Short mmCIF file of C-alpha atoms and ligand atoms in Angstrom, two decimals:
data_model
loop_
_atom_site.label_atom_id
_atom_site.label_comp_id
_atom_site.label_asym_id
_atom_site.label_seq_id
_atom_site.Cartn_x
_atom_site.Cartn_y
_atom_site.Cartn_z
CA MET A 1 2.88 4.78 34.24
CA ASP A 2 6.49 5.28 33.23
CA ILE A 3 7.83 5.31 29.74
CA ALA A 4 9.96 2.19 30.20
CA ALA A 5 6.82 0.18 30.96
CA VAL A 6 5.17 1.43 27.76
CA GLU A 7 8.30 0.75 25.76
CA ARG A 8 8.32 -2.86 26.95
CA GLN A 9 4.82 -3.33 25.56
CA PHE A 10 5.97 -2.13 22.15
CA ALA A 11 8.99 -4.44 22.06
CA ILE A 12 8.72 -7.55 19.89
CA THR A 13 11.17 -10.31 20.71
CA SER A 14 12.60 -12.59 18.03
CA ALA A 15 10.41 -15.43 19.30
CA GLU A 16 7.28 -13.26 19.11
CA ALA A 17 8.23 -12.09 15.63
CA ALA A 18 8.67 -15.69 14.49
CA ALA A 19 5.26 -16.57 15.94
CA ILE A 20 3.65 -13.64 14.10
CA ALA A 21 5.29 -14.78 10.85
CA GLY A 22 3.90 -18.27 11.41
CA ARG A 23 0.39 -16.99 12.06
CA PHE A 24 0.62 -14.77 8.99
CA ARG A 25 1.59 -17.72 6.83
CA ALA A 26 -1.33 -19.73 8.23
CA ALA A 27 -3.71 -16.84 7.47
CA MET A 28 -2.39 -16.77 3.88
CA ALA A 29 -3.04 -20.49 3.46
CA ALA A 30 -6.55 -20.17 4.94
CA GLY A 31 -7.39 -17.21 2.69
CA LEU A 32 -6.14 -19.05 -0.41
CA ALA A 33 -8.21 -22.09 0.51
CA GLY A 34 -11.34 -19.96 0.81
CA GLU A 35 -11.49 -20.51 4.57
CA PRO A 36 -12.19 -17.67 7.02
CA SER A 37 -9.11 -15.45 7.19
CA THR A 38 -8.21 -11.85 7.94
CA LEU A 39 -6.25 -11.91 4.65
CA LYS A 40 -8.43 -11.39 1.57
CA MET A 41 -5.84 -12.85 -0.85
CA LEU A 42 -7.26 -11.07 -3.91
CA PRO A 43 -6.00 -12.25 -7.32
CA SER A 44 -4.95 -9.42 -9.65
CA HIS A 45 -5.20 -11.70 -12.71
CA LEU A 46 -1.82 -10.37 -13.80
CA GLY A 47 1.44 -12.28 -14.00
CA LEU A 48 4.91 -10.82 -13.94
CA PRO A 49 6.17 -8.75 -16.88
CA ALA A 50 8.89 -10.00 -19.20
CA GLY A 51 10.67 -6.61 -19.14
CA ASP A 52 10.29 -6.02 -22.88
CA GLU A 53 6.78 -4.50 -22.82
CA ARG A 54 6.74 -1.22 -24.73
CA GLY A 55 4.47 1.68 -25.54
CA LEU A 56 2.94 4.90 -24.28
CA PHE A 57 0.28 4.59 -21.57
CA LEU A 58 -1.71 6.77 -19.24
CA ALA A 59 -1.38 5.90 -15.57
CA LEU A 60 -3.90 7.10 -13.02
CA ASP A 61 -2.91 6.77 -9.37
CA PHE A 62 -5.59 7.14 -6.74
CA GLY A 63 -4.39 6.25 -3.28
CA GLY A 64 -6.30 8.39 -0.86
CA THR A 65 -4.13 11.47 -0.43
CA ASN A 66 -3.45 12.73 -3.95
CA VAL A 67 -4.48 11.86 -7.44
CA ARG A 68 -1.71 11.66 -9.98
CA VAL A 69 -1.83 11.14 -13.73
CA GLN A 70 1.26 10.23 -15.71
CA LEU A 71 2.03 9.68 -19.34
CA VAL A 72 4.45 6.78 -19.12
CA GLU A 73 6.60 5.36 -21.87
CA LEU A 74 7.70 1.77 -21.37
CA CYS A 75 10.99 1.50 -23.23
CA GLY A 76 11.77 -2.22 -22.78
CA HIS A 77 14.89 -3.55 -21.02
CA GLY A 78 13.16 -2.76 -17.73
CA ARG A 79 13.33 0.98 -18.36
CA TRP A 80 10.58 3.59 -18.46
CA LEU A 81 10.19 7.34 -18.80
CA VAL A 82 7.55 9.57 -17.28
CA ARG A 83 6.87 11.96 -20.15
CA ARG A 84 4.41 14.21 -18.34
CA GLN A 85 2.59 14.21 -15.05
CA ILE A 86 0.17 16.18 -12.95
CA ALA A 87 -1.01 15.73 -9.38
CA ALA A 88 -3.73 17.23 -7.24
CA PRO A 89 -4.74 16.76 -3.60
CA LEU A 90 -8.04 15.01 -2.89
CA ARG A 91 -8.59 17.32 0.08
CA ASP A 92 -8.09 20.99 -0.71
CA PRO A 93 -5.64 22.36 1.91
CA ALA A 94 -7.75 25.56 2.01
CA GLY A 95 -10.88 23.50 2.66
CA ALA A 96 -12.70 24.26 -0.63
CA TYR A 97 -13.31 20.55 -1.41
CA ASP A 98 -12.82 17.09 0.03
CA TYR A 99 -13.31 14.17 -2.36
CA THR A 100 -12.67 11.66 0.43
CA ALA A 101 -15.61 12.68 2.65
CA ALA A 102 -19.00 10.97 2.95
CA ALA A 103 -20.66 14.18 1.71
CA THR A 104 -19.00 13.66 -1.71
CA SER A 105 -20.54 11.24 -4.21
CA GLY A 106 -18.63 8.72 -6.27
CA GLU A 107 -19.79 10.55 -9.37
CA GLN A 108 -18.17 13.78 -8.14
CA LEU A 109 -14.98 11.95 -7.23
CA PHE A 110 -14.67 10.23 -10.63
CA ALA A 111 -15.54 13.47 -12.45
CA PHE A 112 -12.60 15.03 -10.61
CA LEU A 113 -10.35 12.14 -11.69
CA ALA A 114 -11.53 12.53 -15.31
CA ASP A 115 -10.71 16.25 -15.12
CA GLN A 116 -7.12 15.40 -14.13
CA ILE A 117 -6.83 12.86 -16.96
CA ALA A 118 -8.19 15.44 -19.42
CA ALA A 119 -5.24 17.69 -18.62
CA LEU A 120 -2.84 15.07 -20.03
CA ALA A 121 -5.01 13.56 -22.75
CA ALA A 122 -5.97 16.72 -24.59
CA ASP A 123 -3.88 15.81 -27.66
CA GLY A 124 -6.61 13.83 -29.47
CA CYS A 125 -4.65 10.55 -29.29
CA ASP A 126 -6.07 7.19 -28.18
CA TYR A 127 -4.72 5.90 -24.89
CA LEU A 128 -4.86 2.73 -22.87
CA LEU A 129 -5.01 3.59 -19.19
CA GLY A 130 -3.82 1.65 -16.16
CA HIS A 131 -5.55 2.63 -12.95
CA THR A 132 -3.84 2.20 -9.61
CA PHE A 133 -6.64 2.09 -7.06
CA SER A 134 -5.17 1.45 -3.63
CA PHE A 135 -8.04 -0.21 -1.81
CA PRO A 136 -9.32 -3.77 -1.40
CA CYS A 137 -11.10 -4.83 -4.59
CA ARG A 138 -12.56 -8.07 -5.85
CA GLN A 139 -11.53 -8.75 -9.47
CA GLU A 140 -12.94 -11.19 -12.01
CA ASP A 141 -10.28 -10.05 -14.46
CA ALA A 142 -7.52 -7.42 -14.58
CA GLY A 143 -9.80 -4.87 -16.22
CA HIS A 144 -12.55 -4.66 -13.60
CA ALA A 145 -12.49 -4.18 -9.85
CA VAL A 146 -15.29 -3.95 -7.30
CA LEU A 147 -14.39 -1.93 -4.21
CA ILE A 148 -15.01 -4.12 -1.16
CA SER A 149 -14.63 -1.34 1.41
CA TRP A 150 -12.77 1.92 1.81
CA THR A 151 -9.74 2.04 4.12
CA LYS A 152 -7.44 4.85 5.34
CA GLU A 153 -10.46 6.71 6.79
CA ILE A 154 -11.95 7.50 3.35
CA SER A 155 -15.74 7.53 3.14
CA THR A 156 -16.82 8.92 -0.29
CA ALA A 157 -20.41 7.80 -0.91
CA GLY A 158 -21.54 5.41 -3.64
CA VAL A 159 -18.24 3.67 -4.47
CA GLU A 160 -18.20 0.67 -2.10
CA GLY A 161 -19.71 -2.30 -3.89
CA HIS A 162 -19.28 -0.62 -7.29
CA GLU A 163 -17.01 -1.49 -10.18
CA VAL A 164 -14.42 1.27 -10.43
CA ALA A 165 -13.31 0.85 -14.07
CA GLY A 166 -16.95 1.36 -15.06
CA LEU A 167 -17.25 4.45 -12.86
CA LEU A 168 -14.10 5.86 -14.46
CA ALA A 169 -15.16 4.98 -18.02
CA ALA A 170 -18.54 6.68 -17.44
CA ALA A 171 -16.85 9.80 -16.07
CA LEU A 172 -14.44 9.85 -19.05
CA ALA A 173 -17.36 9.50 -21.47
CA ARG A 174 -19.20 12.41 -19.79
CA ARG A 175 -16.01 14.44 -20.13
CA GLY A 176 -15.80 13.61 -23.88
CA LEU A 177 -12.75 11.40 -23.33
CA ALA A 178 -13.96 8.02 -24.61
CA ARG A 179 -10.60 7.83 -26.46
CA VAL A 180 -9.03 6.98 -23.11
CA ARG A 181 -9.72 3.32 -22.38
CA PRO A 182 -9.20 1.99 -18.84
CA VAL A 183 -7.89 -1.56 -19.38
CA ALA A 184 -6.39 -2.48 -16.01
CA VAL A 185 -7.17 -1.74 -12.39
CA ILE A 186 -4.46 -2.64 -9.89
CA ASN A 187 -3.67 -2.20 -6.24
CA ASP A 188 -0.65 0.03 -5.47
CA THR A 189 1.26 -2.95 -4.07
CA VAL A 190 0.69 -4.74 -7.38
CA GLY A 191 1.87 -1.63 -9.26
CA THR A 192 5.01 -1.53 -7.14
CA LEU A 193 5.65 -5.21 -7.82
CA LEU A 194 5.07 -4.93 -11.59
CA ALA A 195 7.29 -1.86 -11.89
CA ALA A 196 10.11 -3.43 -9.90
CA ALA A 197 9.78 -6.81 -11.64
CA TYR A 198 9.90 -5.03 -15.01
CA GLY A 199 13.59 -4.38 -14.30
CA ASP A 200 14.49 -7.08 -11.75
CA PRO A 201 13.26 -10.65 -12.31
CA HIS A 202 13.92 -11.58 -8.66
CA THR A 203 11.17 -9.26 -7.46
CA ASP A 204 8.26 -11.32 -6.21
CA ILE A 205 7.04 -9.44 -3.13
CA ALA A 206 6.03 -5.77 -2.88
CA ALA A 207 4.70 -3.66 -0.07
CA ILE A 208 3.53 -0.18 0.68
CA CYS A 209 4.71 1.36 3.95
CA GLY A 210 3.14 4.78 3.55
CA THR A 211 -0.17 6.34 4.49
CA GLY A 212 -1.53 2.79 4.37
CA HIS A 213 0.13 -0.60 4.60
CA ASN A 214 -0.28 -3.69 2.46
CA THR A 215 1.74 -6.41 0.73
CA CYS A 216 1.32 -8.50 -2.43
CA TYR A 217 3.34 -11.35 -3.88
CA TYR A 218 3.61 -13.37 -7.06
CA ASP A 219 2.00 -16.75 -6.58
CA ALA A 220 3.79 -18.98 -9.10
CA ALA A 221 1.41 -21.89 -8.50
CA ARG A 222 -1.57 -19.73 -9.46
CA GLY A 223 0.26 -17.63 -12.07
CA THR A 224 -0.99 -14.36 -10.63
CA VAL A 225 0.07 -11.57 -8.34
CA ILE A 226 -2.06 -11.69 -5.19
CA ASN A 227 -3.01 -8.62 -3.19
CA MET A 228 -3.18 -9.93 0.34
CA GLU A 229 -4.69 -6.81 1.96
CA SER A 230 -2.32 -7.61 4.79
CA GLY A 231 -3.29 -4.42 6.62
CA ASN A 232 -6.29 -6.36 7.87
CA PHE A 233 -4.15 -9.05 9.56
CA ALA A 234 -5.05 -9.20 13.23
CA ALA A 235 -3.29 -12.07 15.04
CA LEU A 236 -1.09 -9.52 16.79
CA PRO A 237 -0.15 -8.42 20.30
CA PHE A 238 -2.26 -5.29 20.77
CA THR A 239 -1.50 -2.73 23.46
CA ARG A 240 -4.24 -0.66 25.03
CA TRP A 241 -3.19 2.28 22.84
CA ASP A 242 -3.80 0.16 19.74
CA ASP A 243 -7.23 -0.71 21.09
CA ALA A 244 -8.00 2.94 21.92
CA LEU A 245 -7.01 4.07 18.42
CA ASP A 246 -9.04 1.29 16.82
CA ALA A 247 -12.13 2.06 18.89
CA THR A 248 -12.37 5.64 17.60
CA SER A 249 -11.48 4.87 13.96
CA GLU A 250 -13.90 4.79 10.98
CA ARG A 251 -13.97 0.99 11.14
CA PRO A 252 -13.26 -0.51 14.52
CA GLY A 253 -11.91 -4.04 14.23
CA ALA A 254 -10.75 -3.67 10.63
CA GLN A 255 -7.20 -3.06 9.38
CA ARG A 256 -5.59 -3.82 12.73
CA LEU A 257 -2.07 -4.40 11.33
CA GLU A 258 -2.37 -1.22 9.26
CA LYS A 259 -3.32 0.70 12.42
CA MET A 260 -0.02 -0.46 14.01
CA VAL A 261 2.18 0.04 10.96
CA ALA A 262 0.98 2.79 8.61
CA GLY A 263 1.76 6.49 8.54
CA ARG A 264 -1.94 7.38 8.70
CA TYR A 265 -1.95 6.10 12.29
CA LEU A 266 1.58 6.30 13.75
CA GLY A 267 1.20 9.94 14.76
CA GLU A 268 -2.08 9.25 16.51
CA LEU A 269 -0.58 6.29 18.32
CA ALA A 270 2.35 8.43 19.46
CA ARG A 271 -0.06 11.18 20.53
CA LEU A 272 -2.20 8.80 22.63
CA ILE A 273 0.88 7.45 24.39
CA ALA A 274 2.37 10.92 24.93
CA ALA A 275 -0.93 12.12 26.42
CA ASP A 276 -0.95 9.20 28.90
CA LEU A 277 2.59 10.06 29.90
CA GLY A 278 1.57 13.63 30.68
CA GLU A 279 3.08 15.27 27.60
CA PRO A 280 1.18 18.27 26.18
CA VAL A 281 -0.51 17.13 22.94
CA GLY A 282 -3.12 18.43 20.49
CA PRO A 283 -6.51 16.95 19.52
CA PRO A 284 -6.97 13.52 17.85
CA TYR A 285 -5.07 13.05 14.58
CA SER A 286 -3.30 16.41 15.02
CA LEU A 287 0.05 14.63 14.78
CA ALA A 288 1.08 13.47 11.29
CA SER A 289 3.75 10.83 10.72
CA GLU A 290 6.08 13.66 9.63
CA ALA A 291 5.84 14.93 13.22
CA VAL A 292 6.82 11.47 14.47
CA ALA A 293 9.82 11.67 12.13
CA SER A 294 10.78 15.04 13.59
CA TRP A 295 10.36 13.71 17.15
CA LEU A 296 12.79 10.96 16.13
CA ALA A 297 15.28 13.38 14.70
CA GLY A 298 14.99 15.86 17.56
CA GLY A 299 17.39 15.10 20.39
CA ASP A 300 16.53 13.17 23.56
CA GLY A 301 13.51 13.12 25.81
CA PRO A 302 10.28 11.12 25.98
CA ARG A 303 9.00 12.19 22.58
CA ARG A 304 12.01 10.81 20.80
CA ARG A 305 11.73 7.59 22.75
CA ILE A 306 8.00 7.22 21.96
CA ALA A 307 8.62 7.88 18.26
CA ALA A 308 11.45 5.32 18.25
CA PHE A 309 9.46 2.47 19.73
CA VAL A 310 6.28 3.20 17.75
CA ALA A 311 8.18 3.36 14.43
CA GLY A 312 10.47 0.46 15.40
CA ARG A 313 7.50 -1.80 16.11
CA SER A 314 5.99 -0.85 12.75
CA ALA A 315 9.15 -1.95 10.92
CA ARG A 316 9.40 -5.21 12.89
CA LEU A 317 5.76 -6.11 12.26
CA ALA A 318 6.12 -5.48 8.53
CA ALA A 319 9.27 -7.64 8.47
CA ALA A 320 7.47 -10.47 10.30
CA THR A 321 4.75 -10.54 7.65
CA PHE A 322 7.40 -10.61 4.88
CA ARG A 323 8.92 -13.62 6.64
CA GLY A 324 5.50 -15.25 6.52
CA VAL A 325 5.21 -14.65 2.76
CA LEU A 326 8.71 -15.99 2.10
CA ALA A 327 7.91 -19.12 4.10
CA HIS A 328 4.86 -19.63 1.90
CA ILE A 329 6.48 -19.12 -1.50
CA ASP A 330 9.93 -20.59 -0.86
CA PRO A 331 10.09 -22.52 2.42
CA GLY A 332 13.73 -23.54 1.99
CA LEU A 333 14.78 -20.11 0.70
CA VAL A 334 16.44 -21.76 -2.27
CA ARG A 335 15.86 -18.76 -4.58
CA ARG A 336 16.72 -15.09 -4.41
CA HIS A 337 13.94 -12.64 -3.67
CA THR A 338 13.65 -8.90 -3.96
CA ILE A 339 11.02 -7.20 -1.80
CA ALA A 340 10.12 -3.86 -3.42
CA ILE A 341 8.81 -1.31 -0.93
CA ASP A 342 7.31 2.09 -1.63
CA GLY A 343 5.82 4.69 0.69
CA ALA A 344 6.88 7.74 2.65
CA LEU A 345 7.25 5.82 5.89
CA TYR A 346 9.82 3.45 4.41
CA GLU A 347 11.51 6.19 2.46
CA LYS A 348 11.59 9.03 4.97
CA MET A 349 11.16 7.87 8.56
CA PRO A 350 14.68 8.00 10.04
CA GLY A 351 15.99 4.50 10.75
CA TYR A 352 12.89 2.73 9.39
CA ALA A 353 14.41 0.94 6.38
CA GLY A 354 17.40 -0.10 8.49
CA ALA A 355 15.18 -1.46 11.27
CA LEU A 356 13.14 -3.41 8.74
CA ALA A 357 16.25 -4.91 7.12
CA ALA A 358 17.68 -5.82 10.52
CA ALA A 359 14.43 -7.50 11.58
CA LEU A 360 14.28 -9.42 8.31
CA GLY A 361 17.91 -10.48 8.75
CA ASP A 362 17.07 -11.70 12.25
CA HIS A 363 14.29 -13.89 10.82
CA LEU A 364 16.36 -15.31 7.98
CA GLY A 365 19.66 -15.95 9.74
CA GLU A 366 22.23 -17.53 7.42
CA LYS A 367 19.80 -17.30 4.47
CA ALA A 368 19.52 -13.51 4.83
CA ALA A 369 21.61 -12.90 1.69
CA GLN A 370 18.87 -14.52 -0.41
CA VAL A 371 16.49 -11.64 0.30
CA THR A 372 16.88 -7.96 -0.51
CA ALA A 373 14.38 -5.33 0.60
CA LEU A 374 14.72 -2.09 -1.32
CA LEU A 375 13.00 1.19 -1.98
CA ALA A 376 10.99 1.08 -5.23
CA LYS A 377 10.09 4.71 -5.47
CA ASP A 378 7.09 5.89 -7.44
CA GLY A 379 6.62 2.55 -9.12
CA SER A 380 2.88 2.87 -9.21
CA GLY A 381 2.79 4.95 -12.42
CA ALA A 382 5.12 2.58 -14.24
CA GLY A 383 3.32 -0.35 -12.64
CA ALA A 384 -0.02 0.85 -13.99
CA ALA A 385 1.55 1.22 -17.43
CA VAL A 386 2.98 -2.31 -17.24
CA ALA A 387 -0.44 -3.57 -16.11
CA ALA A 388 -2.11 -1.85 -19.06
CA ALA A 389 0.45 -3.40 -21.42
CA LEU A 390 -0.07 -6.87 -19.91
CA ALA A 391 -3.86 -6.58 -19.90
CA ALA A 392 -3.90 -5.32 -23.49
CA THR A 393 -1.72 -8.14 -24.79
CA ARG A 394 -2.70 -10.81 -22.19
CA ARG A 395 0.93 -11.67 -21.85
CA GLY A 396 3.18 -12.11 -18.87
CA ARG A 397 5.17 -14.99 -17.56
C1 LIG B 3 -5.44 -0.48 1.38
C2 LIG B 3 -4.58 -1.27 0.43
C3 LIG B 3 -3.41 -0.43 -0.02
C4 LIG B 3 -2.66 0.15 1.16
C5 LIG B 3 -1.50 1.05 0.76
C6 LIG B 3 -4.59 0.09 2.51
O1 LIG B 3 -5.38 0.91 3.33
O2 LIG B 3 -6.45 -1.30 1.93
O3 LIG B 3 -5.33 -1.69 -0.68
O4 LIG B 3 -2.53 -1.21 -0.79
O5 LIG B 3 -3.55 0.89 1.97
O6 LIG B 3 -1.92 2.14 0.04
#
């Protein structure tokens, strides 16, 4: 096999991209109608902020790599300040603990989260807390969320099927922190959207292109932000490397788009291809997406080329799904839209943001100026604070 033949399989023509966008839009409609769909279309029960929400909130961010707690002040006028913050890895680099492994219980995990919160809430004040929990959850209201299934290769026991705000509240109570009241649980895409919309009223789509991948949007007809769990979309042209990666993952068959787009998997994809092309490589998952970024930055040769087409396809697939969302919410593109994107892949992979913008421009043609995709860095803390403010006052437009 030569590299040009592999590269051709990773190319996505404009016509293929348009077809993917169309299938994505159809999957959205099916999911919303309660018909079988790869898209879960989970209502967050939160609308968009007005931009004048104010107050001091705790924000807990649990996404699968680190846990972060912030004390966020919403100042109104779309502005916020992070007054204090702490972060800790969920897997100890020295191997002393791993809160993401099946050997850990949910109780241990949430006790660890409560410990982190305690470090910022030791001042005796009452706090409302917004919890960014970046996994598919079913929600009856903004304050409660039942984890449907773990993603991103996490397997902590006793959390799937459980209500996470309750698990957190119980852990806080055991820690003597009942003064901290979890009032909102949101997906990280929803946090990114709320934080960006707090300052920019055109923001109605948000995505994470990081360790994981997912997109949400504001559904004006339903008055709520909807977490699509788009990482599970699967009407896609798979190569045999995609199938090989999927077969050895925690959940074969699930999260197929995420396994083609997200940083958790790009390195492994590049490694599988490099191995088939006779390049010396390490064991499974030994290549992080940072390594793919350094392959991209490092001169010529097959590694650079592999990194370029693996990362390029990721950006084009993400753009195709955005096109699908836009077609659903504004078929004639009569309004302006900002797509807020967070995540290390979008922020740091050389050429990624540019490739995504170019692919989006290709989809939109003469209407391209209506849509802006931009980096919304670290919105999840502010987003959780906005969510807590909205949930506490039941406001929002
Ligand atoms: C999760 C989503 C999340 C995304 C980005 C995916 O694995 O299923 O809920 O938004 O990762 O963190």
